[in-house]
GROMACS .gro file of C-alpha atoms in nm:
model
  254
    1UNK     CA    1   0.000   0.000   0.000
    2UNK     CA    2   0.279   0.236   0.096
    3UNK     CA    3   0.467   0.149  -0.223
    4UNK     CA    4   0.166   0.234  -0.440
    5UNK     CA    5   0.108   0.561  -0.252
    6UNK     CA    6   0.470   0.666  -0.300
    7UNK     CA    7   0.458   0.571  -0.669
    8UNK     CA    8   0.148   0.782  -0.743
    9UNK     CA    9   0.280   1.066  -0.534
   10UNK     CA   10   0.601   1.068  -0.740
   11UNK     CA   11   0.406   1.074  -1.069
   12UNK     CA   12   0.188   1.362  -0.943
   13UNK     CA   13   0.491   1.569  -0.842
   14UNK     CA   14   0.652   1.510  -1.182
   15UNK     CA   15   0.337   1.628  -1.366
   16UNK     CA   16   0.310   1.939  -1.148
   17UNK     CA   17   0.674   2.026  -1.215
   18UNK     CA   18   0.617   1.990  -1.591
   19UNK     CA   19   0.313   2.217  -1.580
   20UNK     CA   20   0.505   2.476  -1.381
   21UNK     CA   21   0.783   2.478  -1.644
   22UNK     CA   22   0.530   2.517  -1.928
   23UNK     CA   23   0.368   2.812  -1.751
   24UNK     CA   24   0.705   2.983  -1.707
   25UNK     CA   25   0.788   2.975  -2.080
   26UNK     CA   26   0.556   3.262  -2.187
   27UNK     CA   27   0.679   3.477  -1.900
   28UNK     CA   28   1.037   3.426  -2.021
   29UNK     CA   29   0.934   3.543  -2.369
   30UNK     CA   30   0.770   3.852  -2.222
   31UNK     CA   31   1.090   3.937  -2.037
   32UNK     CA   32   1.306   3.927  -2.351
   33UNK     CA   33   1.507   4.247  -2.397
   34UNK     CA   34   1.348   4.500  -2.635
   35UNK     CA   35   1.524   4.732  -2.879
   36UNK     CA   36   1.690   5.011  -2.689
   37UNK     CA   37   1.523   5.352  -2.728
   38UNK     CA   38   1.725   5.666  -2.800
   39UNK     CA   39   1.825   5.815  -2.466
   40UNK     CA   40   1.830   6.185  -2.384
   41UNK     CA   41   1.975   6.415  -2.495
   42UNK     CA   42   1.953   6.222  -2.825
   43UNK     CA   43   1.627   6.245  -3.021
   44UNK     CA   44   1.687   6.051  -3.343
   45UNK     CA   45   1.912   5.769  -3.465
   46UNK     CA   46   1.935   5.580  -3.792
   47UNK     CA   47   2.213   5.356  -3.923
   48UNK     CA   48   2.280   5.327  -4.298
   49UNK     CA   49   2.519   5.063  -4.432
   50UNK     CA   50   2.634   5.152  -4.784
   51UNK     CA   51   2.877   4.859  -4.815
   52UNK     CA   52   3.025   4.586  -4.594
   53UNK     CA   53   3.226   4.762  -4.325
   54UNK     CA   54   3.103   5.107  -4.437
   55UNK     CA   55   2.826   5.241  -4.215
   56UNK     CA   56   2.688   5.583  -4.120
   57UNK     CA   57   2.510   5.653  -3.792
   58UNK     CA   58   2.299   5.970  -3.806
   59UNK     CA   59   2.192   6.120  -3.472
   60UNK     CA   60   2.031   6.439  -3.347
   61UNK     CA   61   2.052   6.578  -2.997
   62UNK     CA   62   1.976   6.884  -2.788
   63UNK     CA   63   1.806   6.965  -2.460
   64UNK     CA   64   1.542   7.235  -2.424
   65UNK     CA   65   1.368   7.354  -2.741
   66UNK     CA   66   1.202   7.094  -2.961
   67UNK     CA   67   1.267   7.252  -3.300
   68UNK     CA   68   1.636   7.330  -3.253
   69UNK     CA   69   1.943   7.123  -3.181
   70UNK     CA   70   2.230   6.965  -3.368
   71UNK     CA   71   2.305   6.658  -3.576
   72UNK     CA   72   2.608   6.440  -3.632
   73UNK     CA   73   2.704   6.177  -3.886
   74UNK     CA   74   2.937   5.905  -3.754
   75UNK     CA   75   3.119   5.729  -4.040
   76UNK     CA   76   3.264   5.390  -3.948
   77UNK     CA   77   3.517   5.233  -4.185
   78UNK     CA   78   3.571   4.913  -3.992
   79UNK     CA   79   3.791   4.752  -4.258
   80UNK     CA   80   4.030   5.049  -4.265
   81UNK     CA   81   3.977   5.123  -3.896
   82UNK     CA   82   3.892   5.486  -3.969
   83UNK     CA   83   3.620   5.676  -3.788
   84UNK     CA   84   3.510   6.032  -3.875
   85UNK     CA   85   3.245   6.267  -3.737
   86UNK     CA   86   3.047   6.537  -3.921
   87UNK     CA   87   2.836   6.780  -3.719
   88UNK     CA   88   2.606   7.073  -3.786
   89UNK     CA   89   2.326   7.287  -3.645
   90UNK     CA   90   1.976   7.151  -3.690
   91UNK     CA   91   1.670   7.361  -3.771
   92UNK     CA   92   1.371   7.142  -3.683
   93UNK     CA   93   1.337   6.772  -3.611
   94UNK     CA   94   1.485   6.496  -3.828
   95UNK     CA   95   1.209   6.313  -4.015
   96UNK     CA   96   1.420   6.067  -4.215
   97UNK     CA   97   1.763   6.008  -4.372
   98UNK     CA   98   1.831   5.897  -4.731
   99UNK     CA   99   2.132   5.743  -4.904
  100UNK     CA  100   2.202   5.775  -5.278
  101UNK     CA  101   2.473   5.799  -5.542
  102UNK     CA  102   2.312   6.054  -5.773
  103UNK     CA  103   2.627   6.132  -5.975
  104UNK     CA  104   2.721   5.762  -6.004
  105UNK     CA  105   3.081   5.815  -5.891
  106UNK     CA  106   3.086   5.542  -5.627
  107UNK     CA  107   3.076   5.793  -5.338
  108UNK     CA  108   2.764   5.792  -5.120
  109UNK     CA  109   2.549   6.096  -5.048
  110UNK     CA  110   2.369   6.126  -4.716
  111UNK     CA  111   2.059   6.350  -4.714
  112UNK     CA  112   1.894   6.447  -4.385
  113UNK     CA  113   1.533   6.566  -4.395
  114UNK     CA  114   1.430   6.796  -4.110
  115UNK     CA  115   1.092   6.960  -4.057
  116UNK     CA  116   1.001   7.261  -3.847
  117UNK     CA  117   0.635   7.318  -3.762
  118UNK     CA  118   0.514   7.661  -3.862
  119UNK     CA  119   0.244   7.790  -4.096
  120UNK     CA  120   0.375   7.578  -4.387
  121UNK     CA  121   0.560   7.292  -4.213
  122UNK     CA  122   0.898   7.418  -4.335
  123UNK     CA  123   1.132   7.146  -4.466
  124UNK     CA  124   1.514   7.157  -4.477
  125UNK     CA  125   1.752   6.913  -4.647
  126UNK     CA  126   2.111   6.874  -4.522
  127UNK     CA  127   2.317   6.700  -4.791
  128UNK     CA  128   2.672   6.561  -4.777
  129UNK     CA  129   2.892   6.351  -5.006
  130UNK     CA  130   3.156   6.123  -4.853
  131UNK     CA  131   3.469   6.011  -5.036
  132UNK     CA  132   3.816   5.888  -4.938
  133UNK     CA  133   3.778   5.984  -4.574
  134UNK     CA  134   3.660   6.335  -4.660
  135UNK     CA  135   3.319   6.496  -4.661
  136UNK     CA  136   3.174   6.761  -4.894
  137UNK     CA  137   2.874   6.969  -4.787
  138UNK     CA  138   2.625   7.014  -5.071
  139UNK     CA  139   2.393   7.314  -5.108
  140UNK     CA  140   2.041   7.182  -5.153
  141UNK     CA  141   1.844   7.427  -5.372
  142UNK     CA  142   1.548   7.618  -5.232
  143UNK     CA  143   1.216   7.621  -5.414
  144UNK     CA  144   1.185   7.892  -5.679
  145UNK     CA  145   0.887   8.130  -5.686
  146UNK     CA  146   0.708   7.915  -5.946
  147UNK     CA  147   0.786   7.590  -5.763
  148UNK     CA  148   0.670   7.743  -5.435
  149UNK     CA  149   0.334   7.856  -5.571
  150UNK     CA  150   0.064   7.677  -5.371
  151UNK     CA  151   0.326   7.511  -5.144
  152UNK     CA  152   0.232   7.450  -4.782
  153UNK     CA  153   0.468   7.171  -4.678
  154UNK     CA  154   0.374   6.805  -4.633
  155UNK     CA  155   0.670   6.700  -4.850
  156UNK     CA  156   0.725   6.338  -4.943
  157UNK     CA  157   1.088   6.246  -5.032
  158UNK     CA  158   1.219   5.919  -5.171
  159UNK     CA  159   1.494   5.772  -5.391
  160UNK     CA  160   1.397   5.646  -5.737
  161UNK     CA  161   1.647   5.516  -5.994
  162UNK     CA  162   1.931   5.698  -5.822
  163UNK     CA  163   1.747   6.033  -5.820
  164UNK     CA  164   1.611   6.223  -5.519
  165UNK     CA  165   1.235   6.278  -5.569
  166UNK     CA  166   1.022   6.538  -5.392
  167UNK     CA  167   0.642   6.549  -5.399
  168UNK     CA  168   0.400   6.783  -5.225
  169UNK     CA  169   0.031   6.879  -5.262
  170UNK     CA  170  -0.064   7.213  -5.420
  171UNK     CA  171  -0.293   7.441  -5.219
  172UNK     CA  172  -0.528   7.712  -5.340
  173UNK     CA  173  -0.557   8.037  -5.146
  174UNK     CA  174  -0.343   8.168  -4.863
  175UNK     CA  175  -0.326   8.161  -4.486
  176UNK     CA  176  -0.565   7.953  -4.281
  177UNK     CA  177  -0.824   7.951  -4.561
  178UNK     CA  178  -0.593   7.769  -4.808
  179UNK     CA  179  -0.743   7.444  -4.935
  180UNK     CA  180  -0.567   7.148  -5.098
  181UNK     CA  181  -0.638   7.078  -5.463
  182UNK     CA  182  -0.620   6.741  -5.636
  183UNK     CA  183  -0.288   6.837  -5.798
  184UNK     CA  184   0.064   6.751  -5.678
  185UNK     CA  185   0.400   6.898  -5.774
  186UNK     CA  186   0.680   6.648  -5.838
  187UNK     CA  187   1.047   6.748  -5.858
  188UNK     CA  188   1.353   6.539  -5.944
  189UNK     CA  189   1.699   6.625  -5.804
  190UNK     CA  190   2.017   6.500  -5.969
  191UNK     CA  191   2.383   6.577  -5.892
  192UNK     CA  192   2.660   6.693  -6.126
  193UNK     CA  193   3.000   6.827  -6.009
  194UNK     CA  194   2.865   6.860  -5.653
  195UNK     CA  195   2.580   7.083  -5.777
  196UNK     CA  196   2.212   6.992  -5.777
  197UNK     CA  197   2.001   7.003  -6.092
  198UNK     CA  198   1.623   7.030  -6.051
  199UNK     CA  199   1.367   6.905  -6.302
  200UNK     CA  200   0.991   6.934  -6.261
  201UNK     CA  201   0.824   6.607  -6.360
  202UNK     CA  202   0.462   6.712  -6.306
  203UNK     CA  203   0.253   6.960  -6.505
  204UNK     CA  204   0.066   7.216  -6.298
  205UNK     CA  205  -0.305   7.245  -6.379
  206UNK     CA  206  -0.588   7.472  -6.274
  207UNK     CA  207  -0.841   7.358  -6.020
  208UNK     CA  208  -1.146   7.152  -6.118
  209UNK     CA  209  -1.373   7.437  -6.014
  210UNK     CA  210  -1.213   7.674  -6.267
  211UNK     CA  211  -1.244   7.416  -6.544
  212UNK     CA  212  -1.616   7.361  -6.483
  213UNK     CA  213  -1.695   7.732  -6.489
  214UNK     CA  214  -1.484   7.828  -6.791
  215UNK     CA  215  -1.588   7.554  -7.037
  216UNK     CA  216  -1.969   7.613  -7.032
  217UNK     CA  217  -1.914   7.990  -7.054
  218UNK     CA  218  -1.722   7.951  -7.380
  219UNK     CA  219  -1.983   7.718  -7.529
  220UNK     CA  220  -2.277   7.944  -7.441
  221UNK     CA  221  -2.109   8.249  -7.592
  222UNK     CA  222  -2.029   8.065  -7.915
  223UNK     CA  223  -2.381   7.923  -7.956
  224UNK     CA  224  -2.596   8.214  -7.844
  225UNK     CA  225  -2.454   8.499  -8.054
  226UNK     CA  226  -2.523   8.350  -8.402
  227UNK     CA  227  -2.872   8.246  -8.292
  228UNK     CA  228  -2.961   8.602  -8.183
  229UNK     CA  229  -2.821   8.744  -8.504
  230UNK     CA  230  -3.034   8.509  -8.717
  231UNK     CA  231  -3.353   8.601  -8.526
  232UNK     CA  232  -3.286   8.974  -8.576
  233UNK     CA  233  -3.232   8.928  -8.951
  234UNK     CA  234  -3.560   8.732  -8.985
  235UNK     CA  235  -3.756   9.006  -8.806
  236UNK     CA  236  -3.609   9.279  -9.031
  237UNK     CA  237  -3.685   9.075  -9.344
  238UNK     CA  238  -4.046   9.014  -9.230
  239UNK     CA  239  -4.104   9.387  -9.163
  240UNK     CA  240  -3.970   9.477  -9.508
  241UNK     CA  241  -4.208   9.229  -9.678
  242UNK     CA  242  -4.512   9.368  -9.490
  243UNK     CA  243  -4.413   9.725  -9.580
  244UNK     CA  244  -4.386   9.636  -9.951
  245UNK     CA  245  -4.731   9.471  -9.953
  246UNK     CA  246  -4.891   9.775  -9.791
  247UNK     CA  247  -4.738  10.003 -10.056
  248UNK     CA  248  -4.872   9.785 -10.339
  249UNK     CA  249  -5.227   9.789 -10.194
  250UNK     CA  250  -5.228  10.172 -10.162
  251UNK     CA  251  -5.102  10.214 -10.519
  252UNK     CA  252  -5.372   9.977 -10.654
  253UNK     CA  253  -5.661  10.172 -10.483
  254UNK     CA  254  -5.540  10.505 -10.617
   0.00000   0.00000   0.00000
């Protein structure tokens, strides 16, 4: 009897131990370390690897104001054991960072997009080209008066076929009453001798409201004028015929 009791007790303890281990597994998964967040005073971090052993860490930092600070680009050449730092003042918050080789010379360009919230969500691009352990700052062109017409921010940047593309919606009006239209402006940026070339890919068009109003007005003007002229000519011709008949009758009676 005692042997059986001990045997069943042993089996029960084994099953309870197994259940306890199974219950602990999910808790171990929950306690797995998560990706480390950017710690103050840093606000943004992104790593771009352009080739094996060639990486760029882009960071922004600054205590106090939200829309001001500084940025730095840490270039790690692990194969050559060379490490360089590029810094600069930052106007706004970094939204994203892009890597390209727009002039196809084998040297990467790093483009930092920063946005400052004001009436038009102002956007700034900080551009650099890295080659042979050196860095060249590139002047990113501002929008011209024609390119800026109807611009109120909300830029969308991306790399397409080695070119830097910029898209943004076109607004109608000014100030708080400005309303977005269905049109978008699309610009393409290329690089030649460390200078940017800008090409507009989209064709600006008038709003749908203007098109609806203008087209019927032209049609009505073209159709109505000849019709009125014909009616006037018929009336004049009819009056002349009546006048002639009256003259004939008077002459016959005399």
